[in-house]
């Protein structure tokens, strides 16, 4: 067999992988990295499962609905695999991500068509796992045995980090000028509703040297915008590595300042941050690093002190309010977004009113809202006073209506301004292009595909619930939004 790393495979030998991503941006990053791991084995990306030799479902376990989706998708893939086998071919099915981590054994029991189950910290070992599957199927061919649901499982949290084994990122990891960069993994906070500490493992920060190297690589590959990712990205505390100047532990603030030195990197974002980890220096960075966009996703979950405590969030509503005041004092045009959970066990009408009041006081530019979902194994699942679905539905609707109004008002407040927009893709209508403002708003203009990946000044003309319409301007620099010195 030809060495696949030589890149000289002929077309008929080429293999295809289809990766479906559920869940958060960390999973989007991981899916790209899985593609990077598979590329040297000869796998090109496929647009559909039907055209693929290998299908990877990169799954999310955060809410019940998210993980149930996986099993229905696996049912469809099993049928596809049976069809292939009838035609004398095959389909390899891999389940990755957070459901893989949480329910690995169960997946193999429930769906014997699954060949590989690989956790979010182990996917750098996909080549070995694929080789084991290939050996099993050779054995099966040799002795004609039917294989009893013998999926290969790898859900260890390895002592060494996956990041030390991943190939350098390439142009494939940059989409329309923008790239994700995972700098921190896992969570030690154990909010009582959340599965992440169990599915992603303990908090781990990548060394600053490795992050800076990957960032330079992504910028060289065409990224003008980087979004730094972590489940608790602002808990980042990376080692500086040999020769590091000024102490060995780096905070997120220090990392952002160093990233801002990279030529060609115009926008820096980070997500998701926790209110407990917004230190003074990180707040200051919002005022003095112009590349850091004036948008912060800072989930508060609830406005009730009682519920925040039951959630084990480790802060109250006043802490959150004070943080926002300080951030806005430093960066008056900062747009805030948050996640909210309604219907946590024991949430009373008064608790929910506290959430509505906090939202009213703060004013969010966007938000993600969820009904509490009881997740097996989390402390919240064992609490009494689980609320009826109808209460959750009513509270969700009320909260979404308030947040929707705030988002529309925020969008409307930018009409008339000239703002730099990073264009990402074609819009739904012919001749329309879609990009993002510095506040992560969707902006539509008339334009051509040549705009994709570039930052263009746009005058905002009309605001809608979820987007703005504008026109490209060539003769005007962006409006100045006040930034404290
Ligand atoms: N690390 C991030 C959150 C990651 S999960 C943070 O601390 O903010 C993304 C969001 O999913 C959470 O912010 C929360 O709002 C929501 N979520 C997590 N578990 C949930 C559950 N059991 N039910 C409903 N929503 C949940
Ligand atoms: Fe989940 Fe809380 Fe950790 Fe966020 S901080 S990942 S919500 S446990
Ligand atoms: Fe889902 Fe895992 Fe992300 S549970 S939200 S994919 S960390």
PDB file of C-alpha atoms in Angstrom, residues 235-416:
ATOM      1  CA  UNK A 235      -9.743  31.170  34.032  1.00  0.00           C
ATOM      2  CA  UNK A 236      -6.828  30.734  31.602  1.00  0.00           C
ATOM      3  CA  UNK A 237      -3.494  30.330  33.399  1.00  0.00           C
ATOM      4  CA  UNK A 238      -0.992  29.006  30.881  1.00  0.00           C
ATOM      5  CA  UNK A 239       2.660  28.345  31.449  1.00  0.00           C
ATOM      6  CA  UNK A 240       4.906  30.700  29.522  1.00  0.00           C
ATOM      7  CA  UNK A 241       7.400  27.997  28.584  1.00  0.00           C
ATOM      8  CA  UNK A 242      11.197  28.210  28.480  1.00  0.00           C
ATOM      9  CA  UNK A 243      12.632  31.706  28.057  1.00  0.00           C
ATOM     10  CA  UNK A 244       9.370  33.340  29.050  1.00  0.00           C
ATOM     11  CA  UNK A 245       9.806  36.877  30.298  1.00  0.00           C
ATOM     12  CA  UNK A 246       8.024  38.300  33.333  1.00  0.00           C
ATOM     13  CA  UNK A 247       6.964  35.249  35.317  1.00  0.00           C
ATOM     14  CA  UNK A 248       5.862  31.836  34.187  1.00  0.00           C
ATOM     15  CA  UNK A 249       2.073  31.982  34.467  1.00  0.00           C
ATOM     16  CA  UNK A 250       0.091  33.878  31.900  1.00  0.00           C
ATOM     17  CA  UNK A 251      -3.411  35.219  32.436  1.00  0.00           C
ATOM     18  CA  UNK A 252      -5.911  35.752  29.633  1.00  0.00           C
ATOM     19  CA  UNK A 253      -5.217  39.504  29.809  1.00  0.00           C
ATOM     20  CA  UNK A 254      -1.528  38.955  29.230  1.00  0.00           C
ATOM     21  CA  UNK A 255      -2.220  36.551  26.398  1.00  0.00           C
ATOM     22  CA  UNK A 256      -4.540  39.059  24.690  1.00  0.00           C
ATOM     23  CA  UNK A 257      -1.889  41.774  24.954  1.00  0.00           C
ATOM     24  CA  UNK A 258       0.665  39.447  23.351  1.00  0.00           C
ATOM     25  CA  UNK A 259      -1.748  38.396  20.598  1.00  0.00           C
ATOM     26  CA  UNK A 260      -2.445  42.058  19.841  1.00  0.00           C
ATOM     27  CA  UNK A 261       1.231  42.332  18.766  1.00  0.00           C
ATOM     28  CA  UNK A 262       0.690  39.934  15.854  1.00  0.00           C
ATOM     29  CA  UNK A 263       0.732  41.843  12.584  1.00  0.00           C
ATOM     30  CA  UNK A 264      -2.409  41.304  10.553  1.00  0.00           C
ATOM     31  CA  UNK A 265      -4.589  40.230  13.479  1.00  0.00           C
ATOM     32  CA  UNK A 266      -7.350  42.835  13.527  1.00  0.00           C
ATOM     33  CA  UNK A 267     -10.019  41.353  15.795  1.00  0.00           C
ATOM     34  CA  UNK A 268      -9.715  39.348  18.984  1.00  0.00           C
ATOM     35  CA  UNK A 269     -12.683  37.817  20.804  1.00  0.00           C
ATOM     36  CA  UNK A 270     -12.945  35.355  23.674  1.00  0.00           C
ATOM     37  CA  UNK A 271     -15.700  33.076  24.929  1.00  0.00           C
ATOM     38  CA  UNK A 272     -17.042  31.767  27.330  1.00  0.00           C
ATOM     39  CA  UNK A 273     -16.082  33.792  30.334  1.00  0.00           C
ATOM     40  CA  UNK A 274     -17.241  33.324  33.908  1.00  0.00           C
ATOM     41  CA  UNK A 275     -18.129  36.304  36.136  1.00  0.00           C
ATOM     42  CA  UNK A 276     -15.882  34.940  38.883  1.00  0.00           C
ATOM     43  CA  UNK A 277     -12.789  35.099  36.687  1.00  0.00           C
ATOM     44  CA  UNK A 278     -12.980  38.681  35.368  1.00  0.00           C
ATOM     45  CA  UNK A 279      -9.839  40.064  37.014  1.00  0.00           C
ATOM     46  CA  UNK A 280      -8.751  43.738  37.073  1.00  0.00           C
ATOM     47  CA  UNK A 281      -6.259  43.303  34.265  1.00  0.00           C
ATOM     48  CA  UNK A 282      -8.791  41.620  32.002  1.00  0.00           C
ATOM     49  CA  UNK A 283     -11.239  44.465  32.600  1.00  0.00           C
ATOM     50  CA  UNK A 284      -8.443  46.933  31.783  1.00  0.00           C
ATOM     51  CA  UNK A 285      -7.644  45.104  28.524  1.00  0.00           C
ATOM     52  CA  UNK A 286     -11.136  45.961  27.287  1.00  0.00           C
ATOM     53  CA  UNK A 287     -10.136  49.620  27.461  1.00  0.00           C
ATOM     54  CA  UNK A 288      -6.630  49.496  26.082  1.00  0.00           C
ATOM     55  CA  UNK A 289      -6.396  46.768  23.434  1.00  0.00           C
ATOM     56  CA  UNK A 290      -8.181  48.123  20.346  1.00  0.00           C
ATOM     57  CA  UNK A 291      -8.183  44.727  18.617  1.00  0.00           C
ATOM     58  CA  UNK A 292     -10.370  43.302  21.387  1.00  0.00           C
ATOM     59  CA  UNK A 293     -13.910  43.701  20.055  1.00  0.00           C
ATOM     60  CA  UNK A 294     -16.436  45.616  22.201  1.00  0.00           C
ATOM     61  CA  UNK A 295     -18.523  42.506  22.822  1.00  0.00           C
ATOM     62  CA  UNK A 296     -18.457  40.222  25.828  1.00  0.00           C
ATOM     63  CA  UNK A 297     -20.361  37.003  26.414  1.00  0.00           C
ATOM     64  CA  UNK A 298     -20.608  36.883  30.202  1.00  0.00           C
ATOM     65  CA  UNK A 299     -23.246  34.354  31.271  1.00  0.00           C
ATOM     66  CA  UNK A 300     -25.131  35.152  34.458  1.00  0.00           C
ATOM     67  CA  UNK A 301     -27.742  32.310  34.207  1.00  0.00           C
ATOM     68  CA  UNK A 302     -30.142  33.857  36.759  1.00  0.00           C
ATOM     69  CA  UNK A 303     -30.812  37.165  38.514  1.00  0.00           C
ATOM     70  CA  UNK A 304     -31.827  35.570  41.788  1.00  0.00           C
ATOM     71  CA  UNK A 305     -29.211  35.252  44.528  1.00  0.00           C
ATOM     72  CA  UNK A 306     -31.007  32.235  45.934  1.00  0.00           C
ATOM     73  CA  UNK A 307     -30.944  30.419  42.588  1.00  0.00           C
ATOM     74  CA  UNK A 308     -27.382  31.495  41.801  1.00  0.00           C
ATOM     75  CA  UNK A 309     -26.379  29.909  45.078  1.00  0.00           C
ATOM     76  CA  UNK A 310     -28.336  26.710  44.362  1.00  0.00           C
ATOM     77  CA  UNK A 311     -26.614  26.636  40.971  1.00  0.00           C
ATOM     78  CA  UNK A 312     -23.227  26.890  42.733  1.00  0.00           C
ATOM     79  CA  UNK A 313     -22.265  29.822  40.512  1.00  0.00           C
ATOM     80  CA  UNK A 314     -20.119  31.338  43.269  1.00  0.00           C
ATOM     81  CA  UNK A 315     -21.345  34.927  42.793  1.00  0.00           C
ATOM     82  CA  UNK A 316     -24.489  36.950  43.326  1.00  0.00           C
ATOM     83  CA  UNK A 317     -26.406  39.472  41.214  1.00  0.00           C
ATOM     84  CA  UNK A 318     -24.574  42.468  42.728  1.00  0.00           C
ATOM     85  CA  UNK A 319     -21.207  41.049  41.771  1.00  0.00           C
ATOM     86  CA  UNK A 320     -22.450  40.790  38.190  1.00  0.00           C
ATOM     87  CA  UNK A 321     -23.869  44.315  38.219  1.00  0.00           C
ATOM     88  CA  UNK A 322     -20.639  45.768  39.586  1.00  0.00           C
ATOM     89  CA  UNK A 323     -18.604  43.934  36.964  1.00  0.00           C
ATOM     90  CA  UNK A 324     -20.754  45.282  34.156  1.00  0.00           C
ATOM     91  CA  UNK A 325     -20.491  48.830  35.579  1.00  0.00           C
ATOM     92  CA  UNK A 326     -16.713  48.581  35.675  1.00  0.00           C
ATOM     93  CA  UNK A 327     -16.499  47.159  32.155  1.00  0.00           C
ATOM     94  CA  UNK A 328     -18.792  49.853  30.772  1.00  0.00           C
ATOM     95  CA  UNK A 329     -16.843  52.507  32.659  1.00  0.00           C
ATOM     96  CA  UNK A 330     -13.782  51.415  30.727  1.00  0.00           C
ATOM     97  CA  UNK A 331     -15.481  50.617  27.430  1.00  0.00           C
ATOM     98  CA  UNK A 332     -18.811  52.490  27.131  1.00  0.00           C
ATOM     99  CA  UNK A 333     -19.801  50.843  23.849  1.00  0.00           C
ATOM    100  CA  UNK A 334     -19.317  47.310  25.202  1.00  0.00           C
ATOM    101  CA  UNK A 335     -22.158  45.022  24.127  1.00  0.00           C
ATOM    102  CA  UNK A 336     -23.030  42.303  26.594  1.00  0.00           C
ATOM    103  CA  UNK A 337     -24.539  38.919  26.033  1.00  0.00           C
ATOM    104  CA  UNK A 338     -25.433  36.168  28.461  1.00  0.00           C
ATOM    105  CA  UNK A 339     -26.854  32.680  28.866  1.00  0.00           C
ATOM    106  CA  UNK A 340     -29.964  32.231  31.016  1.00  0.00           C
ATOM    107  CA  UNK A 341     -31.582  29.149  32.451  1.00  0.00           C
ATOM    108  CA  UNK A 342     -35.242  29.356  33.471  1.00  0.00           C
ATOM    109  CA  UNK A 343     -36.981  26.811  35.654  1.00  0.00           C
ATOM    110  CA  UNK A 344     -34.034  25.615  37.722  1.00  0.00           C
ATOM    111  CA  UNK A 345     -35.405  23.381  40.535  1.00  0.00           C
ATOM    112  CA  UNK A 346     -37.078  25.514  43.200  1.00  0.00           C
ATOM    113  CA  UNK A 347     -37.178  28.706  41.082  1.00  0.00           C
ATOM    114  CA  UNK A 348     -40.159  30.706  42.391  1.00  0.00           C
ATOM    115  CA  UNK A 349     -42.066  33.488  40.676  1.00  0.00           C
ATOM    116  CA  UNK A 350     -40.084  35.949  42.821  1.00  0.00           C
ATOM    117  CA  UNK A 351     -36.780  34.385  41.699  1.00  0.00           C
ATOM    118  CA  UNK A 352     -37.829  34.658  38.086  1.00  0.00           C
ATOM    119  CA  UNK A 353     -38.868  38.291  38.621  1.00  0.00           C
ATOM    120  CA  UNK A 354     -35.343  38.925  39.913  1.00  0.00           C
ATOM    121  CA  UNK A 355     -33.991  37.596  36.621  1.00  0.00           C
ATOM    122  CA  UNK A 356     -36.318  39.848  34.626  1.00  0.00           C
ATOM    123  CA  UNK A 357     -35.280  42.834  36.770  1.00  0.00           C
ATOM    124  CA  UNK A 358     -31.588  42.142  36.313  1.00  0.00           C
ATOM    125  CA  UNK A 359     -32.043  41.893  32.535  1.00  0.00           C
ATOM    126  CA  UNK A 360     -33.951  45.155  32.605  1.00  0.00           C
ATOM    127  CA  UNK A 361     -31.180  46.882  34.564  1.00  0.00           C
ATOM    128  CA  UNK A 362     -28.268  45.574  32.524  1.00  0.00           C
ATOM    129  CA  UNK A 363     -29.591  45.690  28.962  1.00  0.00           C
ATOM    130  CA  UNK A 364     -28.209  42.901  26.784  1.00  0.00           C
ATOM    131  CA  UNK A 365     -27.308  43.118  23.109  1.00  0.00           C
ATOM    132  CA  UNK A 366     -28.036  39.404  22.637  1.00  0.00           C
ATOM    133  CA  UNK A 367     -28.605  36.320  24.737  1.00  0.00           C
ATOM    134  CA  UNK A 368     -29.109  32.562  24.753  1.00  0.00           C
ATOM    135  CA  UNK A 369     -32.016  31.303  26.839  1.00  0.00           C
ATOM    136  CA  UNK A 370     -32.718  27.743  27.934  1.00  0.00           C
ATOM    137  CA  UNK A 371     -35.260  25.801  29.905  1.00  0.00           C
ATOM    138  CA  UNK A 372     -33.575  23.883  32.680  1.00  0.00           C
ATOM    139  CA  UNK A 373     -32.871  20.344  31.495  1.00  0.00           C
ATOM    140  CA  UNK A 374     -32.386  17.671  34.143  1.00  0.00           C
ATOM    141  CA  UNK A 375     -29.070  15.989  33.383  1.00  0.00           C
ATOM    142  CA  UNK A 376     -28.302  12.582  34.881  1.00  0.00           C
ATOM    143  CA  UNK A 377     -25.373  12.626  37.278  1.00  0.00           C
ATOM    144  CA  UNK A 378     -25.488  16.359  38.043  1.00  0.00           C
ATOM    145  CA  UNK A 379     -26.463  17.527  41.568  1.00  0.00           C
ATOM    146  CA  UNK A 380     -29.379  19.538  40.113  1.00  0.00           C
ATOM    147  CA  UNK A 381     -31.027  16.341  38.856  1.00  0.00           C
ATOM    148  CA  UNK A 382     -31.327  15.057  42.428  1.00  0.00           C
ATOM    149  CA  UNK A 383     -32.968  18.227  43.777  1.00  0.00           C
ATOM    150  CA  UNK A 384     -36.625  18.199  44.766  1.00  0.00           C
ATOM    151  CA  UNK A 385     -39.063  20.781  43.391  1.00  0.00           C
ATOM    152  CA  UNK A 386     -38.391  20.148  39.704  1.00  0.00           C
ATOM    153  CA  UNK A 387     -40.675  22.564  37.872  1.00  0.00           C
ATOM    154  CA  UNK A 388     -43.475  21.725  35.458  1.00  0.00           C
ATOM    155  CA  UNK A 389     -42.743  22.120  31.750  1.00  0.00           C
ATOM    156  CA  UNK A 390     -45.584  24.642  31.445  1.00  0.00           C
ATOM    157  CA  UNK A 391     -43.932  26.973  33.979  1.00  0.00           C
ATOM    158  CA  UNK A 392     -40.602  26.746  32.164  1.00  0.00           C
ATOM    159  CA  UNK A 393     -42.309  27.454  28.835  1.00  0.00           C
ATOM    160  CA  UNK A 394     -44.101  30.554  30.162  1.00  0.00           C
ATOM    161  CA  UNK A 395     -40.959  31.956  31.811  1.00  0.00           C
ATOM    162  CA  UNK A 396     -38.870  31.305  28.730  1.00  0.00           C
ATOM    163  CA  UNK A 397     -41.359  33.196  26.560  1.00  0.00           C
ATOM    164  CA  UNK A 398     -41.429  36.191  28.928  1.00  0.00           C
ATOM    165  CA  UNK A 399     -37.637  36.341  29.150  1.00  0.00           C
ATOM    166  CA  UNK A 400     -37.167  35.946  25.405  1.00  0.00           C
ATOM    167  CA  UNK A 401     -39.621  38.716  24.725  1.00  0.00           C
ATOM    168  CA  UNK A 402     -37.724  41.139  26.998  1.00  0.00           C
ATOM    169  CA  UNK A 403     -34.338  40.125  25.594  1.00  0.00           C
ATOM    170  CA  UNK A 404     -35.685  40.328  22.035  1.00  0.00           C
ATOM    171  CA  UNK A 405     -36.775  43.933  22.630  1.00  0.00           C
ATOM    172  CA  UNK A 406     -33.354  44.752  24.037  1.00  0.00           C
ATOM    173  CA  UNK A 407     -31.612  43.219  21.026  1.00  0.00           C
ATOM    174  CA  UNK A 408     -33.793  45.210  18.614  1.00  0.00           C
ATOM    175  CA  UNK A 409     -33.119  48.415  20.570  1.00  0.00           C
ATOM    176  CA  UNK A 410     -29.419  47.707  20.572  1.00  0.00           C
ATOM    177  CA  UNK A 411     -29.433  47.106  16.810  1.00  0.00           C
ATOM    178  CA  UNK A 412     -31.458  50.290  16.271  1.00  0.00           C
ATOM    179  CA  UNK A 413     -28.950  52.317  18.317  1.00  0.00           C
ATOM    180  CA  UNK A 414     -26.289  51.638  15.659  1.00  0.00           C
ATOM    181  CA  UNK A 415     -28.303  52.855  12.659  1.00  0.00           C
ATOM    182  CA  UNK A 416     -26.478  55.726  10.942  1.00  0.00           C
TER     183      UNK A 416
END
